PDB file of C-alpha atoms in Angstrom:
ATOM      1  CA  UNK J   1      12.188   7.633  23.512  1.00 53.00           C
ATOM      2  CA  UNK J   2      15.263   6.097  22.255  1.00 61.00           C
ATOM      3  CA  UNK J   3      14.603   3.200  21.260  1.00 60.00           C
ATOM      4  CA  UNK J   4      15.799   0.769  18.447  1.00 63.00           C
ATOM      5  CA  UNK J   5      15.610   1.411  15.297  1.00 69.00           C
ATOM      6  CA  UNK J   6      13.596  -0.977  13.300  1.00 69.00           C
ATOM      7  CA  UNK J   7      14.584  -1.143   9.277  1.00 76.00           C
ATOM      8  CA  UNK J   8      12.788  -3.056   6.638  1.00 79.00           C
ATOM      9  CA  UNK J   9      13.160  -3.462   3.125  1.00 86.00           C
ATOM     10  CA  UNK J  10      10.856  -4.163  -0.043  1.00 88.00           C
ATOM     11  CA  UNK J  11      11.588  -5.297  -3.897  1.00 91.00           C
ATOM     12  CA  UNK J  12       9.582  -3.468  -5.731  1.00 91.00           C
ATOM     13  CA  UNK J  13       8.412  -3.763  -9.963  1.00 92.00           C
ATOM     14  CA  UNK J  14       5.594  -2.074 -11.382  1.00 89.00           C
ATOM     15  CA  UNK J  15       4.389  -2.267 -14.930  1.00 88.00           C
ATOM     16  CA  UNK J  16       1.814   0.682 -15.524  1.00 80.00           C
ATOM     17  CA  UNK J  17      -1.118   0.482 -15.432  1.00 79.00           C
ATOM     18  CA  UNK J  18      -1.791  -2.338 -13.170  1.00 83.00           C
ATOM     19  CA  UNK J  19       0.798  -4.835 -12.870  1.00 88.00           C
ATOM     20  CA  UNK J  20       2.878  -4.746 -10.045  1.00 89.00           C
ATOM     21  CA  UNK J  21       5.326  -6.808  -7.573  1.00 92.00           C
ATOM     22  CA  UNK J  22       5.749  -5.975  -4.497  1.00 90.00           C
ATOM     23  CA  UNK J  23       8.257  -8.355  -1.871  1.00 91.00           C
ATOM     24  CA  UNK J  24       9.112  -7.815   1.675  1.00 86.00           C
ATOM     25  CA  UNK J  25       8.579  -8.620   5.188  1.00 81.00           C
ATOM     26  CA  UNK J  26       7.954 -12.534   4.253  1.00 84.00           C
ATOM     27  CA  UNK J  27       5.306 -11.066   2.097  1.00 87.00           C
ATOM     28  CA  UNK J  28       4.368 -10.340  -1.163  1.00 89.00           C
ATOM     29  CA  UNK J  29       1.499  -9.302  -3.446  1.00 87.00           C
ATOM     30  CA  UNK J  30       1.634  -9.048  -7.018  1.00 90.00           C
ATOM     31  CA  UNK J  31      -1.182  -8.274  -9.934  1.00 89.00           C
ATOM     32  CA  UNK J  32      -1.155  -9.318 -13.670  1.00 90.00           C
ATOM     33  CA  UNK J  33      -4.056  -7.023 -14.573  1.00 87.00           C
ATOM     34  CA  UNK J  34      -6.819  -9.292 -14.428  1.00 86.00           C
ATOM     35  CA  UNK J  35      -5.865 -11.032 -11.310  1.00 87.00           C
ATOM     36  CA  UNK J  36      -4.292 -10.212  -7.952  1.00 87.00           C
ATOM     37  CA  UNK J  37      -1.839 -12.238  -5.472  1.00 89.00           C
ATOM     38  CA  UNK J  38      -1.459 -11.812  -1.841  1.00 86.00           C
ATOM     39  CA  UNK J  39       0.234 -14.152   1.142  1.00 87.00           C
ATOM     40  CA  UNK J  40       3.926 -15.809   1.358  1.00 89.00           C
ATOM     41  CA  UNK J  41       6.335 -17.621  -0.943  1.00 88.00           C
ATOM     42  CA  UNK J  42       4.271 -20.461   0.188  1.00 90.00           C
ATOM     43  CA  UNK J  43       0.549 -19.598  -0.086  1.00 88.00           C
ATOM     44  CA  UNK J  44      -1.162 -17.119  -1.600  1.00 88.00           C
ATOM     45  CA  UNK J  45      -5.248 -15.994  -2.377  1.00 86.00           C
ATOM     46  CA  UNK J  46      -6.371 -15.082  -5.573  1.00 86.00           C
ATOM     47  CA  UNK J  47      -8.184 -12.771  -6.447  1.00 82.00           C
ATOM     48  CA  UNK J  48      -9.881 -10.470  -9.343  1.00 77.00           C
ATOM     49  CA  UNK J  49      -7.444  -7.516  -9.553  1.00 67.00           C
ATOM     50  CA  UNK J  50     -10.598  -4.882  -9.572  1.00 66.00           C
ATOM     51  CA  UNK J  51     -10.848  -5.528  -6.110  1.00 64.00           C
ATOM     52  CA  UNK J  52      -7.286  -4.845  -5.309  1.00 66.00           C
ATOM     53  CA  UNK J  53      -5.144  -1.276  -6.394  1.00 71.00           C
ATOM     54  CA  UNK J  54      -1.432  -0.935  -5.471  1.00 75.00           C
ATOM     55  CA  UNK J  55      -2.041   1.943  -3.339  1.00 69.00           C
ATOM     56  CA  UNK J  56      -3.645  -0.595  -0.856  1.00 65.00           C
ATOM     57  CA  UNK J  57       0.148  -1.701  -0.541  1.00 69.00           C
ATOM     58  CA  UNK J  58       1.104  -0.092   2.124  1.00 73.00           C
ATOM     59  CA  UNK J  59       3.866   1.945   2.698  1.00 79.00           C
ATOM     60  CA  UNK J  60       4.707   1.117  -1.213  1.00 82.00           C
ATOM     61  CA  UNK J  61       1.613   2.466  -2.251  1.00 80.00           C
ATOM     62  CA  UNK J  62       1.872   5.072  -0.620  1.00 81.00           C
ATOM     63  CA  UNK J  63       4.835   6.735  -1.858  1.00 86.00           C
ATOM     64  CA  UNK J  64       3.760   5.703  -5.184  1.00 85.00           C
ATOM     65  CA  UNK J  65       0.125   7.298  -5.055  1.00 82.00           C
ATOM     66  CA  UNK J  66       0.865  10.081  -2.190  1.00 81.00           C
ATOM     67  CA  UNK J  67      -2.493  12.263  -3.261  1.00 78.00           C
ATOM     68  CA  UNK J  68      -4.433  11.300  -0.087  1.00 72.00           C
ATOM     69  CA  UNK J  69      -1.954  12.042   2.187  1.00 74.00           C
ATOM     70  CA  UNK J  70      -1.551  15.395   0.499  1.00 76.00           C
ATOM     71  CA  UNK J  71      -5.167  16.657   0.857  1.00 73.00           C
ATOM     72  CA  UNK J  72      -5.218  16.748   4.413  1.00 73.00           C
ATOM     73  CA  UNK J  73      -2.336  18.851   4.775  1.00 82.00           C
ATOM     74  CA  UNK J  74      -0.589  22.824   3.621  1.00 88.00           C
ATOM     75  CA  UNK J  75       2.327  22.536   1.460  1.00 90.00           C
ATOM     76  CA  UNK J  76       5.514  24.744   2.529  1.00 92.00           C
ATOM     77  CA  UNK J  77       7.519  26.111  -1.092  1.00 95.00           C
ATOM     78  CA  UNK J  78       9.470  23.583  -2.466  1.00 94.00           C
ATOM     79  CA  UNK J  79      13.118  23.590  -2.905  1.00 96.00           C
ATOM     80  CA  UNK J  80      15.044  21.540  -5.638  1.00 96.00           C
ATOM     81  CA  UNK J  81      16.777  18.390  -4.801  1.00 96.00           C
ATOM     82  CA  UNK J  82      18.130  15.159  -5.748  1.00 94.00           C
ATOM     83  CA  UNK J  83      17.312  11.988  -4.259  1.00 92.00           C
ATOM     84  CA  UNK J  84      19.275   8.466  -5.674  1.00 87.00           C
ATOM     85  CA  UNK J  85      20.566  10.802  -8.893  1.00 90.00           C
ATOM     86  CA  UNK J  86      16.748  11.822  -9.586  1.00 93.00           C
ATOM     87  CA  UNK J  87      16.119  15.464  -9.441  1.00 96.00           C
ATOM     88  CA  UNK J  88      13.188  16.375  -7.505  1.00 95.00           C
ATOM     89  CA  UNK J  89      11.497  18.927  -5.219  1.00 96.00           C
ATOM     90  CA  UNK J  90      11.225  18.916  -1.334  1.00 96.00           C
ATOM     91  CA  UNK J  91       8.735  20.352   0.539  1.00 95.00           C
ATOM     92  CA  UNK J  92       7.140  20.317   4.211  1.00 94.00           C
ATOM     93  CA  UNK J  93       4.122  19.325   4.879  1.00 90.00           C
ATOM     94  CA  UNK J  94       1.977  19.679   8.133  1.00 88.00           C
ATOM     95  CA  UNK J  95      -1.689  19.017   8.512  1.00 83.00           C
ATOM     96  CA  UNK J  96      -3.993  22.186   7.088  1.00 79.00           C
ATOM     97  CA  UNK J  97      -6.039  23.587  10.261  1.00 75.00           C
ATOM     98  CA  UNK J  98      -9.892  23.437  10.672  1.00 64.00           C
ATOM     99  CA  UNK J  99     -12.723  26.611  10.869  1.00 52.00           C
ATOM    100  CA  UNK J 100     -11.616  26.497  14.803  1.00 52.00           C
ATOM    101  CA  UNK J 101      -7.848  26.092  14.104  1.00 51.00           C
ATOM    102  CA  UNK J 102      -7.555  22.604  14.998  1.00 53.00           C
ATOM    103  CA  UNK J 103      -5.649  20.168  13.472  1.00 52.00           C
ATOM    104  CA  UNK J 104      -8.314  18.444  10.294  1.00 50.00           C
ATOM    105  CA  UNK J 105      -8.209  14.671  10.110  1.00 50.00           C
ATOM    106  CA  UNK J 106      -7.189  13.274   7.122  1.00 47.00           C
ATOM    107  CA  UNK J 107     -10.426  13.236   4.774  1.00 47.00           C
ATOM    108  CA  UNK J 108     -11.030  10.197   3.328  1.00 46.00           C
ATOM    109  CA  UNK J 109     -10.302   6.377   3.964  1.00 48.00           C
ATOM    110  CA  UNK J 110      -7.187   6.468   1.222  1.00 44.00           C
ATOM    111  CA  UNK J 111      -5.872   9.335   3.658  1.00 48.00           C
ATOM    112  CA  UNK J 112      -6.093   7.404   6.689  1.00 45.00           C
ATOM    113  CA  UNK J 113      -3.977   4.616   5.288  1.00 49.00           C
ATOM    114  CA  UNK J 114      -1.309   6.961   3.778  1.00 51.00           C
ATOM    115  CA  UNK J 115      -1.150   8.489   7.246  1.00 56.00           C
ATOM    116  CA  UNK J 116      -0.875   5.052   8.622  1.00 66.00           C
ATOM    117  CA  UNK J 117       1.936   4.048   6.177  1.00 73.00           C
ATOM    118  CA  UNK J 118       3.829   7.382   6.117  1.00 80.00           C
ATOM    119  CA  UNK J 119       3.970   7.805   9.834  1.00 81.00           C
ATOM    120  CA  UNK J 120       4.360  11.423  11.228  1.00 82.00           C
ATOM    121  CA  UNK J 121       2.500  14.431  11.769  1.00 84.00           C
ATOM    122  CA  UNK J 122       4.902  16.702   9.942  1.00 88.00           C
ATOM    123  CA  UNK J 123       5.952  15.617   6.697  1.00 91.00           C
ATOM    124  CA  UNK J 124       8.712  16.057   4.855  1.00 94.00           C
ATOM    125  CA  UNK J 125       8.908  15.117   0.834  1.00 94.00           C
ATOM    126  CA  UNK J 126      10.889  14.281  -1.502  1.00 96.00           C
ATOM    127  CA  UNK J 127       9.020  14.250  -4.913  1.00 95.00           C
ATOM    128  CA  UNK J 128      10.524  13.155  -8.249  1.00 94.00           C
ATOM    129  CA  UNK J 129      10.637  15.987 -10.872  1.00 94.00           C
ATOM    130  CA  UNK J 130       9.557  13.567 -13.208  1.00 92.00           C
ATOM    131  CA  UNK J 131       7.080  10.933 -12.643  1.00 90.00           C
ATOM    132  CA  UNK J 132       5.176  13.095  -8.984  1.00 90.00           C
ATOM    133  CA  UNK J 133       6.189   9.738  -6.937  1.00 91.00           C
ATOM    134  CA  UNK J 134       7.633  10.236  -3.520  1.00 92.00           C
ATOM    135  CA  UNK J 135      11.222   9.270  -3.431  1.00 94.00           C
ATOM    136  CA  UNK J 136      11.614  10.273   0.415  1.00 95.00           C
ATOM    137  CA  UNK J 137       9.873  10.630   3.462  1.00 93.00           C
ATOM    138  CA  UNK J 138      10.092  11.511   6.450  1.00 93.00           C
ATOM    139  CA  UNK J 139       7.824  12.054   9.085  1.00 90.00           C
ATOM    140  CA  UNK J 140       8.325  14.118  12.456  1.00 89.00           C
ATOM    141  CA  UNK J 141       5.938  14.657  15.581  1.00 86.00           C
ATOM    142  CA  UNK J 142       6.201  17.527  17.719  1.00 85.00           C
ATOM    143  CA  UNK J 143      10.148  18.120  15.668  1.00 84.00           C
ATOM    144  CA  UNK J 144      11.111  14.946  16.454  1.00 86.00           C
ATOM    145  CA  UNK J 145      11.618  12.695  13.750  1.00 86.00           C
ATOM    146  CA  UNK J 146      10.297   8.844  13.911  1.00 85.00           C
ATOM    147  CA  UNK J 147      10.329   7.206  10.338  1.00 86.00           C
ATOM    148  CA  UNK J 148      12.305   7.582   7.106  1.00 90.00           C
ATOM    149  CA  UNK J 149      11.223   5.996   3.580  1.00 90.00           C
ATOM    150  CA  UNK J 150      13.308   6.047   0.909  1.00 92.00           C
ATOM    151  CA  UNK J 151      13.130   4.790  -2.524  1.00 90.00           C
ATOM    152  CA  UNK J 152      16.109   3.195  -3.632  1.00 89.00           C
ATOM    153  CA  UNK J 153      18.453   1.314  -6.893  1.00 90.00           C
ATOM    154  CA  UNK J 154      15.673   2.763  -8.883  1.00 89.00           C
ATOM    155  CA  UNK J 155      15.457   1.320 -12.834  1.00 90.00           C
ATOM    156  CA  UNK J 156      13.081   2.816 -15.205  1.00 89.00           C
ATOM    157  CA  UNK J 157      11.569   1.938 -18.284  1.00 89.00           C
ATOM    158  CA  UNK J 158      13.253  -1.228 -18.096  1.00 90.00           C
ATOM    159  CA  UNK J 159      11.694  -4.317 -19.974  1.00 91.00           C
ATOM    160  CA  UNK J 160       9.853  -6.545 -17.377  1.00 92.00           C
ATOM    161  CA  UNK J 161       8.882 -10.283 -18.337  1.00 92.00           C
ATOM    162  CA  UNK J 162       5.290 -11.575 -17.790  1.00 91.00           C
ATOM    163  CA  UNK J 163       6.381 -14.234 -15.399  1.00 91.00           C
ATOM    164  CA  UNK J 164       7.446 -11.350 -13.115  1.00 93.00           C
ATOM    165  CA  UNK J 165       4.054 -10.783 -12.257  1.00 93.00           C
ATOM    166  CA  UNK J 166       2.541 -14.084 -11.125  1.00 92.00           C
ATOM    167  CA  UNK J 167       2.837 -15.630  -7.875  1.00 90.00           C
ATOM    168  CA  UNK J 168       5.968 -17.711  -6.664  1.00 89.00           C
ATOM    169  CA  UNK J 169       6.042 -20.685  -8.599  1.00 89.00           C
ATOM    170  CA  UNK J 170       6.368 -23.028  -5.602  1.00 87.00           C
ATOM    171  CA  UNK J 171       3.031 -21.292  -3.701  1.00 89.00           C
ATOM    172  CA  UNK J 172       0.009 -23.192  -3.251  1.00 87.00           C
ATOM    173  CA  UNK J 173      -2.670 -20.474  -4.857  1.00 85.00           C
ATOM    174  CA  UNK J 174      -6.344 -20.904  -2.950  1.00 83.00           C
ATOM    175  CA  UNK J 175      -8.896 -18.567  -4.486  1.00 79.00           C
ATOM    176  CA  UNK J 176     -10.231 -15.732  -2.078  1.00 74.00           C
ATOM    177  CA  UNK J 177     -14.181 -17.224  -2.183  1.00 75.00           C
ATOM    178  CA  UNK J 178     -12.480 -20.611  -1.537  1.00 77.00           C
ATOM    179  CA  UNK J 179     -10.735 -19.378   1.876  1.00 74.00           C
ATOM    180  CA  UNK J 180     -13.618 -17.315   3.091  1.00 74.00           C
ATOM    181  CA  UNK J 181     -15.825 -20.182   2.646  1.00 80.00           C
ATOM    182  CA  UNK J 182     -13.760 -22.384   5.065  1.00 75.00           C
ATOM    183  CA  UNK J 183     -13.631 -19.884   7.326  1.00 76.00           C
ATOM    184  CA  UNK J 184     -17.160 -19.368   7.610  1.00 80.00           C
ATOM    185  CA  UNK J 185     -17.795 -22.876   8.190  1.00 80.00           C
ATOM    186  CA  UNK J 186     -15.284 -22.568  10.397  1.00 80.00           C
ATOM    187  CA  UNK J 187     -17.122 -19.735  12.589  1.00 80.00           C
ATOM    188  CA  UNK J 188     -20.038 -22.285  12.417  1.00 83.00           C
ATOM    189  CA  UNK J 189     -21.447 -20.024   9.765  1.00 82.00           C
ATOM    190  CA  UNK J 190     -23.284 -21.234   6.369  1.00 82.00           C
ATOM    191  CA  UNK J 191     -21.366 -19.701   3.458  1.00 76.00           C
ATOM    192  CA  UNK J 192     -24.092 -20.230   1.049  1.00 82.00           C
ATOM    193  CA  UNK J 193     -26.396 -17.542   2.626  1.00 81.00           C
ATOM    194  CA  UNK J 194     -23.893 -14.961   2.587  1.00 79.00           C
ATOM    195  CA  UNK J 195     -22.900 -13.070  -0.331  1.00 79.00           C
ATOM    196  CA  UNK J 196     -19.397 -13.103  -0.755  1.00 73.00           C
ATOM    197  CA  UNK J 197     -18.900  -9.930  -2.455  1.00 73.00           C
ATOM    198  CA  UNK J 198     -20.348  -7.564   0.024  1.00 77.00           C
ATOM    199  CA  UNK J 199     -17.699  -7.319   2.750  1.00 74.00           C
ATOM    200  CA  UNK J 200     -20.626  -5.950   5.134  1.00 81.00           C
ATOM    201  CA  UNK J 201     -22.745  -8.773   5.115  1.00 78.00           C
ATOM    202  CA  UNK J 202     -19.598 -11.064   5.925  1.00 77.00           C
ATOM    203  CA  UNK J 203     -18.633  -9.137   8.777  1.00 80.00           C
ATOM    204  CA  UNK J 204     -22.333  -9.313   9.981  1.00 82.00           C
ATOM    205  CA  UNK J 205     -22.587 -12.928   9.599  1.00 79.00           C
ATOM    206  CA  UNK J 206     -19.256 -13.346  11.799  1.00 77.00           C
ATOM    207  CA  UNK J 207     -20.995 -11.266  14.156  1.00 79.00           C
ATOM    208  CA  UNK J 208     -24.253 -13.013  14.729  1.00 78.00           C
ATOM    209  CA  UNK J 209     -22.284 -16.341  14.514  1.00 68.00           C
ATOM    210  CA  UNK J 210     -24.306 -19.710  13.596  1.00 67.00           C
ATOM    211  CA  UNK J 211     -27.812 -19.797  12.366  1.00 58.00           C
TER     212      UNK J 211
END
């Protein structure tokens, strides 16, 4: 219907091949290559960067690392274009049909985020000629569009210091086994017969709740 429209905005740094910055929304997460950042300006959880990739950062990530969202869907021909003085292509995009003609779901967990993040069921995209990272989206259902993402003051290859990718200097920093351990407790839950690691057996012992 017509309702508002809602616009957010993100800073953005990235330092290939895994450091990155990413602000917005009261939020930010950030990776110096060995470790990993995520909360507010305030308070943050560690953790070891293996266990954290920047296309897990939402709508971010997804531009940046757009293959999921790709393999569930046929590519139109692309057309040259130009998005913030970048050339690039455009193409459309619309979900690639099953044996029975239906619309396939997106085919793997990394898909179902990008679709999540780049809402729309037609796609339209903006790649840059030079680096394949998606400068613009947007994303249509039944013609109708209902979300635009655009990259924007774009720098690259500039020089980045190392301080840029640590947390905010003023943010308490509580390691990630630290917090899960207090909130086990908290459940009434004894962390030390869980293993920590293995997201399933956390999410049973919420479950089954005190022993």
């Amino acid at each position: 219907d017509d309702g508002p429209e809602v616009h957010h905005g993100w800073y953005l740094s990235v330092a290939l091949p895994d450091r990155w910055r990413v602000v917005g929304r009261g939020q930010v997460a950030v990776s110096d290559g060995e470790r990993s950042w995520a909360g507010t300006s305030t308070l943050v959880t560690e953790r070891d960067s293996s266990r954290a990739a920047i296309h897990d950062a939402g709508v971010i990530g997804a531009l940046l690392y757009p293959g999921g969202l790709l393999g569930g869907h046929e590519l139109g021909v692309p057309a040259e274009d130009e998005v913030a003085g970048r050339r690039c292509w455009v193409v459309d995009a619309r979900p690639r049909p099953d044996a029975a003609g239906a619309s396939a779901r997106p085919p793997s967990s990394l898909a179902l985020r990008l679709h999540r993040d780049l809402v729309g069921v037609e796609h339209r995209l903006w790649f840059d000629a030079a680096t394949g990272i998606l400068l613009r989206h947007e994303g249509s259902i039944d013609g109708e569009m209902c979300a635009v993402t655009e990259l924007t003051d774009l720098v690259f290859d500039a020089r980045l210091p190392a301080e840029e990718f640590r947390p905010p200097p003023s943010a308490v920093v509580r390691p990630r086994h630290e917090l899960l351990r207090d909130h086990l407790l908290d459940m009434g839950v004894d962390p030390d017969e869980v293993y920590l690691d293995d997201p399933a057996q956390v999410r049973a012992a919420l479950r089954s709740g005190p022993r």
